[in-house]
PDB file of C-alpha atoms in Angstrom:
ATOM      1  CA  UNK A   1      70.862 107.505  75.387  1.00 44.00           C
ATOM      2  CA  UNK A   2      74.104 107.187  73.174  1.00 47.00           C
ATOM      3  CA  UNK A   3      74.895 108.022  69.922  1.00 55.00           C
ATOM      4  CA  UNK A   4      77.497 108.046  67.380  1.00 82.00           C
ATOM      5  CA  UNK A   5      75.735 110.794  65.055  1.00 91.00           C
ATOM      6  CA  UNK A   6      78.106 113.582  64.130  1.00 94.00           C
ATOM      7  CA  UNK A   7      77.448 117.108  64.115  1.00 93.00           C
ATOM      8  CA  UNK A   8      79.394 119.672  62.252  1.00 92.00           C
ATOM      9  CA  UNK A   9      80.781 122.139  64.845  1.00 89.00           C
ATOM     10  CA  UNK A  10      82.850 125.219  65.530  1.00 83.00           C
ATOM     11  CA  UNK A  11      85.111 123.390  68.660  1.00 83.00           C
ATOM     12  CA  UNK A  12      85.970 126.128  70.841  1.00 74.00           C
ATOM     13  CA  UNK A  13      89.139 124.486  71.858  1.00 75.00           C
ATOM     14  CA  UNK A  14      90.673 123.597  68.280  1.00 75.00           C
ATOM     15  CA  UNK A  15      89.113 127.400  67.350  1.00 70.00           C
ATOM     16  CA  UNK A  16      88.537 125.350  63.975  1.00 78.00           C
ATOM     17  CA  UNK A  17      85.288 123.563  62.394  1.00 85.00           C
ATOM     18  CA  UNK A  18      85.272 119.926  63.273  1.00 90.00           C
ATOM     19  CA  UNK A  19      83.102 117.058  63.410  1.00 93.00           C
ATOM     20  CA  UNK A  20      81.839 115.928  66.912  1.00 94.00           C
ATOM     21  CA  UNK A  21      80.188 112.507  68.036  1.00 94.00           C
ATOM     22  CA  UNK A  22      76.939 112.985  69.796  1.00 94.00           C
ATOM     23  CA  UNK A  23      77.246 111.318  73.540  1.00 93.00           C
ATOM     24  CA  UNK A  24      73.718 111.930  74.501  1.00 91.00           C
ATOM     25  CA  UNK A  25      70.343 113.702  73.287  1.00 90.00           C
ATOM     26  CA  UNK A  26      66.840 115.204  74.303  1.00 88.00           C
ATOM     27  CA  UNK A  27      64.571 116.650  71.877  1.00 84.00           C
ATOM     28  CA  UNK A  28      61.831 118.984  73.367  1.00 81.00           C
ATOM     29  CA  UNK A  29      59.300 121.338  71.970  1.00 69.00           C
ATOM     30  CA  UNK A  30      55.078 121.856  72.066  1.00 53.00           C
ATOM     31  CA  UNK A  31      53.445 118.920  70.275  1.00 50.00           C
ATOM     32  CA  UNK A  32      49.857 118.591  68.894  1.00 48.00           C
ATOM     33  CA  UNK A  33      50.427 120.112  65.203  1.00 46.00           C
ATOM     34  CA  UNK A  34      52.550 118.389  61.941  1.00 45.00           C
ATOM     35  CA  UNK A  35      55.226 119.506  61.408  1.00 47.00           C
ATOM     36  CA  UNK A  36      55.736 121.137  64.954  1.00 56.00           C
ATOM     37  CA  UNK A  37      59.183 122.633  65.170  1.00 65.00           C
ATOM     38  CA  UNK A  38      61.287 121.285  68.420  1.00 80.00           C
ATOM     39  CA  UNK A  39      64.731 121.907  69.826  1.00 86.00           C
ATOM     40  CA  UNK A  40      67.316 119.728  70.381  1.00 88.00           C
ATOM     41  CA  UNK A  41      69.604 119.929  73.319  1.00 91.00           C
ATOM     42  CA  UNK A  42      72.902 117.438  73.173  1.00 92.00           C
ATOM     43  CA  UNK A  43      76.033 116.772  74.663  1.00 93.00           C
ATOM     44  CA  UNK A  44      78.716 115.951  72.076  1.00 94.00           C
ATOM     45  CA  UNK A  45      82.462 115.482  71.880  1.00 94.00           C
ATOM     46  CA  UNK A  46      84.988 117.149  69.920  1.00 92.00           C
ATOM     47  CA  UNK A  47      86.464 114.328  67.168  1.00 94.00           C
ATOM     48  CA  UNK A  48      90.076 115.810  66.989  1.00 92.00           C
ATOM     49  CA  UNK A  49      90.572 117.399  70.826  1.00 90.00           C
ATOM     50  CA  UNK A  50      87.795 115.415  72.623  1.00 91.00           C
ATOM     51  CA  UNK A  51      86.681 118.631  74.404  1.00 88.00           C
ATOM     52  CA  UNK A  52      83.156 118.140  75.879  1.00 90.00           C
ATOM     53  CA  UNK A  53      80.331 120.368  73.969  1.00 90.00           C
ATOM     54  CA  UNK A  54      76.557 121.486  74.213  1.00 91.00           C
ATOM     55  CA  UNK A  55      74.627 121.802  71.623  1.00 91.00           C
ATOM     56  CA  UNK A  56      71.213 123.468  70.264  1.00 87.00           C
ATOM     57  CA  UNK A  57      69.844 122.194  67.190  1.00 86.00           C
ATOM     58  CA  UNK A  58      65.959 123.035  65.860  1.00 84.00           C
ATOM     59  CA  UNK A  59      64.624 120.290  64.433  1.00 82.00           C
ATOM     60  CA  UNK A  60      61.350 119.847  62.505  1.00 76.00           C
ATOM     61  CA  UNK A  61      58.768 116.648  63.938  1.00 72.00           C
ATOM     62  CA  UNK A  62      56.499 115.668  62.876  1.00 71.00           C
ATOM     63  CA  UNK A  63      53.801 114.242  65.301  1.00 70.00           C
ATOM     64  CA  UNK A  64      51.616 111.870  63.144  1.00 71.00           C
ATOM     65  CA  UNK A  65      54.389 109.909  61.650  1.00 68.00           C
ATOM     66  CA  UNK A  66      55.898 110.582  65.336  1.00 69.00           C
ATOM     67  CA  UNK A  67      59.314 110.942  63.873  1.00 70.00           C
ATOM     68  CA  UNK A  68      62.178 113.351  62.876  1.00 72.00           C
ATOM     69  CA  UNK A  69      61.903 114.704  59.192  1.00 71.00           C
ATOM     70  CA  UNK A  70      64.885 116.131  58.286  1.00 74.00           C
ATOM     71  CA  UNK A  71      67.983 115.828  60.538  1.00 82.00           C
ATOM     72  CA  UNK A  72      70.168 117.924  60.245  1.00 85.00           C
ATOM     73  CA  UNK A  73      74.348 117.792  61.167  1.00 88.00           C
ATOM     74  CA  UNK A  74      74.640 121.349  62.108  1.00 87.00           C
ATOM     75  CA  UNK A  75      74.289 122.641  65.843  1.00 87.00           C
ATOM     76  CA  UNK A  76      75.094 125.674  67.789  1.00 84.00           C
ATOM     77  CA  UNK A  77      77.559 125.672  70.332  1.00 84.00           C
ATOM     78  CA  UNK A  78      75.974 126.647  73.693  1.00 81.00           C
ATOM     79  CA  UNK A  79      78.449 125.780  76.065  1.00 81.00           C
ATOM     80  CA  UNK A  80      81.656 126.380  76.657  1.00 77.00           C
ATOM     81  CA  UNK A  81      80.153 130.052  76.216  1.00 62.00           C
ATOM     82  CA  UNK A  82      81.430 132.226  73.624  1.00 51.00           C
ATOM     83  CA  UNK A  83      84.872 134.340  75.502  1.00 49.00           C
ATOM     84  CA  UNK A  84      83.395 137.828  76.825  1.00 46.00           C
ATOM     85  CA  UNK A  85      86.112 138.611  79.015  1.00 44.00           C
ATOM     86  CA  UNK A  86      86.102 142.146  77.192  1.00 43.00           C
ATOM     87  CA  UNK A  87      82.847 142.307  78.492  1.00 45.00           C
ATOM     88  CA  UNK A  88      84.083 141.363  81.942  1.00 46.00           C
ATOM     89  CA  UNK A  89      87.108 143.702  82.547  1.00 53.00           C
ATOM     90  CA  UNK A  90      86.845 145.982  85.571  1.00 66.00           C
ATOM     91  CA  UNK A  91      84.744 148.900  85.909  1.00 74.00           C
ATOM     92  CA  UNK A  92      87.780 150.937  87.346  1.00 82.00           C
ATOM     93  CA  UNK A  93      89.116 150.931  83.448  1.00 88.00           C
ATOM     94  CA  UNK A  94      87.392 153.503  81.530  1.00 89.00           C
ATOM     95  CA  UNK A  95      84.654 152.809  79.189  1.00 86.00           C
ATOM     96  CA  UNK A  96      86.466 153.634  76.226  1.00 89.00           C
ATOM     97  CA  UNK A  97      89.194 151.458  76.814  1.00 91.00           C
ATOM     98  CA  UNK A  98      86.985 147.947  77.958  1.00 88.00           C
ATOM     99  CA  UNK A  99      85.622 148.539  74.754  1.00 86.00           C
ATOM    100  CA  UNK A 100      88.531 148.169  72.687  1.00 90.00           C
ATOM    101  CA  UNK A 101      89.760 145.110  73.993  1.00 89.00           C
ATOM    102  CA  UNK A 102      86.365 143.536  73.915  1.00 85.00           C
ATOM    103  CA  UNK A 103      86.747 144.285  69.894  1.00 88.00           C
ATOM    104  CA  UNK A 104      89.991 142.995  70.071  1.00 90.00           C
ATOM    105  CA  UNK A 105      88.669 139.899  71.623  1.00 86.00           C
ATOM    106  CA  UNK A 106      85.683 139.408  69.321  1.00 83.00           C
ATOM    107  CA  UNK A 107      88.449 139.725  66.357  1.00 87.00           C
ATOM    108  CA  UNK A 108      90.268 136.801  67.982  1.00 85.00           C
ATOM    109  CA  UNK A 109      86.891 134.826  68.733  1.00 79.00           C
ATOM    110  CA  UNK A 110      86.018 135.233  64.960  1.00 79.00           C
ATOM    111  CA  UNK A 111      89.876 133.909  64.120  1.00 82.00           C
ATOM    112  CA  UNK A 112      90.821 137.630  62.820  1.00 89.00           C
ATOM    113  CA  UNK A 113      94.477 137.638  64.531  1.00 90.00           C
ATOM    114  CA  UNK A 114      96.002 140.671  62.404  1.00 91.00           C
ATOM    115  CA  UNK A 115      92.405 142.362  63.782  1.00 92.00           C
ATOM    116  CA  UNK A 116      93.550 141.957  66.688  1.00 92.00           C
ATOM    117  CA  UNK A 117      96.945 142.485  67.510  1.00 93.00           C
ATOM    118  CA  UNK A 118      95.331 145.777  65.385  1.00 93.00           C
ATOM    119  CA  UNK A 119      93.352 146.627  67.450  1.00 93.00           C
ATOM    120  CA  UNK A 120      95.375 145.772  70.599  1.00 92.00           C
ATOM    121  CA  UNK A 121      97.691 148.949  69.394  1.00 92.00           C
ATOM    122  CA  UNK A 122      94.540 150.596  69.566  1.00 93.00           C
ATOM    123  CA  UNK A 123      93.647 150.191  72.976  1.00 92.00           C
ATOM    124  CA  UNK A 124      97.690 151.354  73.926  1.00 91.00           C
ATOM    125  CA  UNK A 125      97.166 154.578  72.236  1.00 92.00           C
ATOM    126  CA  UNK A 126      93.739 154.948  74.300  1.00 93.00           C
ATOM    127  CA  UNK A 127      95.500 154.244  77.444  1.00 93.00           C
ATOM    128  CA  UNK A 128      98.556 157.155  76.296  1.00 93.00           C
ATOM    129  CA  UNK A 129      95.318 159.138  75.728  1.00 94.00           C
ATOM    130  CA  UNK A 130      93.389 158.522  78.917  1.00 94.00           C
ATOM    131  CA  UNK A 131      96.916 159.681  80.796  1.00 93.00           C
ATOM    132  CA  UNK A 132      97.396 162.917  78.608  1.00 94.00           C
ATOM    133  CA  UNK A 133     100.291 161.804  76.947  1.00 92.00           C
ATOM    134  CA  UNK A 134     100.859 163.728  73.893  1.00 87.00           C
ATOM    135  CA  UNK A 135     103.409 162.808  71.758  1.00 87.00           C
ATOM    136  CA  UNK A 136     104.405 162.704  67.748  1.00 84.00           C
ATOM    137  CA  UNK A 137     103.789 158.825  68.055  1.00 89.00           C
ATOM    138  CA  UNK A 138     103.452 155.767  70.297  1.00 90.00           C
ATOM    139  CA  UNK A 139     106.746 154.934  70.818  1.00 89.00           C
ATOM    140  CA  UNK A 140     107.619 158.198  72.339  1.00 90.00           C
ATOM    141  CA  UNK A 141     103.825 157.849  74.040  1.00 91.00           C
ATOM    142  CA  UNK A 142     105.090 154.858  75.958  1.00 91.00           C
ATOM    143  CA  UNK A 143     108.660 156.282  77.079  1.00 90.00           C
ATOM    144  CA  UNK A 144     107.096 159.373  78.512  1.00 91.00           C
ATOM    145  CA  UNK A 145     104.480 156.840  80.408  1.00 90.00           C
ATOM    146  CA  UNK A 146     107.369 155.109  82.133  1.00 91.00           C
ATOM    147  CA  UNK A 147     109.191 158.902  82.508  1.00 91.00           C
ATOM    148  CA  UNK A 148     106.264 159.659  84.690  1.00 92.00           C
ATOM    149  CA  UNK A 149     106.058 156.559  86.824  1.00 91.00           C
ATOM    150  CA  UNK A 150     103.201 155.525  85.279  1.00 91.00           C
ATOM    151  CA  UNK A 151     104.820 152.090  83.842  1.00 88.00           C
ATOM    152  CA  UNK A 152     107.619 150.463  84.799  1.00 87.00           C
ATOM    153  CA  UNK A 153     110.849 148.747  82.783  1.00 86.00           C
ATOM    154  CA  UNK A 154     109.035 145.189  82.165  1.00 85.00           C
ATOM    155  CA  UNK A 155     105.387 146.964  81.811  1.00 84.00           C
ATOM    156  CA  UNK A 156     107.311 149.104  78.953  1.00 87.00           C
ATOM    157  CA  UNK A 157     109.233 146.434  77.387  1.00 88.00           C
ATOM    158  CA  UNK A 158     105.748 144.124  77.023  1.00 85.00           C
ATOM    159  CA  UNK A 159     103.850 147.712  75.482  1.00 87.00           C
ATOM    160  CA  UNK A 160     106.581 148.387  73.193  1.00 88.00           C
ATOM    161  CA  UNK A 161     106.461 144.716  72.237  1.00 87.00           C
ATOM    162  CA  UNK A 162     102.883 144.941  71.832  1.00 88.00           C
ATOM    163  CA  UNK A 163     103.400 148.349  69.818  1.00 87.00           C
ATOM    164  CA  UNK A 164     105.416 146.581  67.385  1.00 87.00           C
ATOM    165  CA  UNK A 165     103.362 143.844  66.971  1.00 89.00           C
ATOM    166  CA  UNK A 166     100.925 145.882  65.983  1.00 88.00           C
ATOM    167  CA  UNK A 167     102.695 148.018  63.655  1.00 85.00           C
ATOM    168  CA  UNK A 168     103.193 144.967  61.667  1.00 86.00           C
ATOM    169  CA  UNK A 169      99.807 143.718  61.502  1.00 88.00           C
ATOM    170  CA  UNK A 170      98.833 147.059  60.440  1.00 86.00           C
ATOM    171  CA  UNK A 171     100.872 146.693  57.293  1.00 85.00           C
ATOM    172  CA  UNK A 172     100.825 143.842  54.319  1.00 82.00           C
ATOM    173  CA  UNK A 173     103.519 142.003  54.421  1.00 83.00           C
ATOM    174  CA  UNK A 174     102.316 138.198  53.503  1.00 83.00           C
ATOM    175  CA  UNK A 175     102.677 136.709  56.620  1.00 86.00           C
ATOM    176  CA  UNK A 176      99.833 136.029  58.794  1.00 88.00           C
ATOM    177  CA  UNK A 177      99.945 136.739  62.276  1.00 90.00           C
ATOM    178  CA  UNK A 178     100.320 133.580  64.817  1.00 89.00           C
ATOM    179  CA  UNK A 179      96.952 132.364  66.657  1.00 89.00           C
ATOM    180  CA  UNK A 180      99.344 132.327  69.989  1.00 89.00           C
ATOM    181  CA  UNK A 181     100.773 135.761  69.038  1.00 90.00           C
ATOM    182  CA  UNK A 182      97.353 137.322  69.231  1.00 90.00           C
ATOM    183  CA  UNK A 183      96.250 135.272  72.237  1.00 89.00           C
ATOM    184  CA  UNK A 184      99.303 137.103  74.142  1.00 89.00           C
ATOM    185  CA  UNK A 185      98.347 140.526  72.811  1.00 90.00           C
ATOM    186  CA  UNK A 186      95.118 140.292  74.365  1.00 90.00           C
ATOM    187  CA  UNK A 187      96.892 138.824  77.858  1.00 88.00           C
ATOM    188  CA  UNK A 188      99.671 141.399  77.803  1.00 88.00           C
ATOM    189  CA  UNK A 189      97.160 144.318  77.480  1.00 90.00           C
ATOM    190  CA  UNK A 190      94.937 143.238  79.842  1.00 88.00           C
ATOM    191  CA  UNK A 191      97.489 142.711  82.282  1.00 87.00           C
ATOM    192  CA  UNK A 192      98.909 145.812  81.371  1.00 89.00           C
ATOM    193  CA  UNK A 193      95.118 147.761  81.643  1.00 90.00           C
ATOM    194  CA  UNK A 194      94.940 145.926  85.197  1.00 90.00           C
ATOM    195  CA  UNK A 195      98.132 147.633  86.281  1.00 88.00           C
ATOM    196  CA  UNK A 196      97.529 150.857  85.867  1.00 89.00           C
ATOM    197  CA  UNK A 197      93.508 151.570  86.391  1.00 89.00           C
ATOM    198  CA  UNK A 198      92.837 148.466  88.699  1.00 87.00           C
ATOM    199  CA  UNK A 199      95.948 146.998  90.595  1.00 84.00           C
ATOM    200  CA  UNK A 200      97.609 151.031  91.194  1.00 81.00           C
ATOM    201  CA  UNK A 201      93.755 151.741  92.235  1.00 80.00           C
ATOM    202  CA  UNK A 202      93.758 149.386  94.817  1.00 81.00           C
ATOM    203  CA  UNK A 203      97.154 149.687  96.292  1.00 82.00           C
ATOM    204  CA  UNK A 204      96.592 153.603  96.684  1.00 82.00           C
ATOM    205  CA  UNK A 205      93.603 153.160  98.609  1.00 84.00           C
ATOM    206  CA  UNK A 206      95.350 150.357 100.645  1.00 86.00           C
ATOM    207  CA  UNK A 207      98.396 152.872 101.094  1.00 86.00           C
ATOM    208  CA  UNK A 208      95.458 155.660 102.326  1.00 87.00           C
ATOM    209  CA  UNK A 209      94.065 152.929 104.814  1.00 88.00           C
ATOM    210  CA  UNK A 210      97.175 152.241 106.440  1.00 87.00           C
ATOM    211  CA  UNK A 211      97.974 155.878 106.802  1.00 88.00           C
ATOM    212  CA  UNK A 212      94.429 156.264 107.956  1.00 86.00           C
ATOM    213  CA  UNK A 213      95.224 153.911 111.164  1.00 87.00           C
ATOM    214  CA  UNK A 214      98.543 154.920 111.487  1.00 86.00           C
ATOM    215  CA  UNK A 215      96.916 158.402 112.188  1.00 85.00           C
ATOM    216  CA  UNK A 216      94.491 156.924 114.355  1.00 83.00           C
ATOM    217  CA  UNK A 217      97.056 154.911 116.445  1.00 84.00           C
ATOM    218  CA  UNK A 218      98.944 157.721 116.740  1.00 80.00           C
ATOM    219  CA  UNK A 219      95.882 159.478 118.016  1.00 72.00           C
ATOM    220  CA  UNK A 220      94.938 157.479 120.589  1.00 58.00           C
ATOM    221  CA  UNK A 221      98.596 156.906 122.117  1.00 53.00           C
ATOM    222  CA  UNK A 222      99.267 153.929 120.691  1.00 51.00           C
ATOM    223  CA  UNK A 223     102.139 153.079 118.335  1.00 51.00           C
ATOM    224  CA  UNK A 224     102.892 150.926 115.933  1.00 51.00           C
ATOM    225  CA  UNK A 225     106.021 147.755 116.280  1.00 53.00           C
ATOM    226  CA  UNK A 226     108.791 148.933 114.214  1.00 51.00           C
TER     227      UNK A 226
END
């Protein structure tokens, strides 16, 4: 059935509380007692974006008077589901390092943008750390990184941009940090964590496979078109 109550919402695509019209609703739960507390499951729309929502709600029925007592506006947002894409990063990053971008992430879930652009530095210094880098500070961290041929000139430029970024977050200075700045902290070290423990991963063992046959070609007579 349709609806045009309005729940008070956290819209996942605005990132801001909003007001949503209810588009549908089924209320389910164990009956047989007063007062029996049921759930609510709904699908709603976002009021300012129009992004499509599900929500939870528990309600409290009550089965003699066979109706809702109190209804209330707020609900849970069940779906889209809350980001985890911390949670999701590839086992071939270490431990350590997944975990600081998830906090990073969880910061920018929770709207905390200085958090995490803070804690986006963080998870650079980690990654200096992981490839024994020691140096008096990040800066020079990152330039002996890209010395080694561990980074290269773009992968530098986007972790000293993201060092700097930091560096200002870390310190007051009255101006908030943008919701899109933060957003392409968290892209630009992930991409940057992909490089260098997933993508350099899987192009070394592609590099060993081809040598592999090449060996084996060779082996057996055959040889390869030039």
């Amino acid at each position: 059935m349709t609806s045009s109550f309005q729940y008070e919402i956290r819209c996942w695509a605005c990132a801001e509380d909003q007001a949503a019209e209810e588009r549908a609703e089924f209320v389910t739960g164990q009956s047989g007692d007063t007062d029996e507390r049921k759930i609510r499951l709904a699908i709603a729309t976002c009021n300012n974006c129009f992004a499509p929502l599900a929500l939870y709600q528990e309600v409290i029925w009550d089965d003699f008077a066979e109706e809702e007592v109190v209804r209330s506006t707020r609900a849970d947002v069940i779906w889209p589901f809350p980001d985890q894409r911390g949670q999701d990063r590839s086992r071939a990053i270490p431990h350590e390092l997944r975990r600081e971008h998830q906090e990073a992430q969880l910061c920018f879930n929770a709207n905390a943008y200085t958090a995490t652009v803070v804690m986006v530095r963080r998870a650079l210094e980690g990654v200096c750390a992981d490839h024994n880098i020691r140096a008096k500070n990040l800066v020079s961290a990152l330039e002996e990184m890209e010395r080694q041929g561990l980074i290269e000139g773009r992968l530098l430029e986007w972790a000293q941009e993201l060092r700097v970024l930091g560096n200002e977050a870390a310190h007051y200075t009255g101006r908030p940090v943008a919701r899109q700045d933060a957003q392409d902290a968290l892209d630009l070290a992930e991409a940057l964590m992909d490089y260098l423990y997933v993508f350099t991963g899987r192009f070394n063992e592609f590099k060993k496979r081809r040598e592999e046959a090449r060996q084996d070609a060779s082996g057996g007579g055959a040889s390869a078109p030039g």
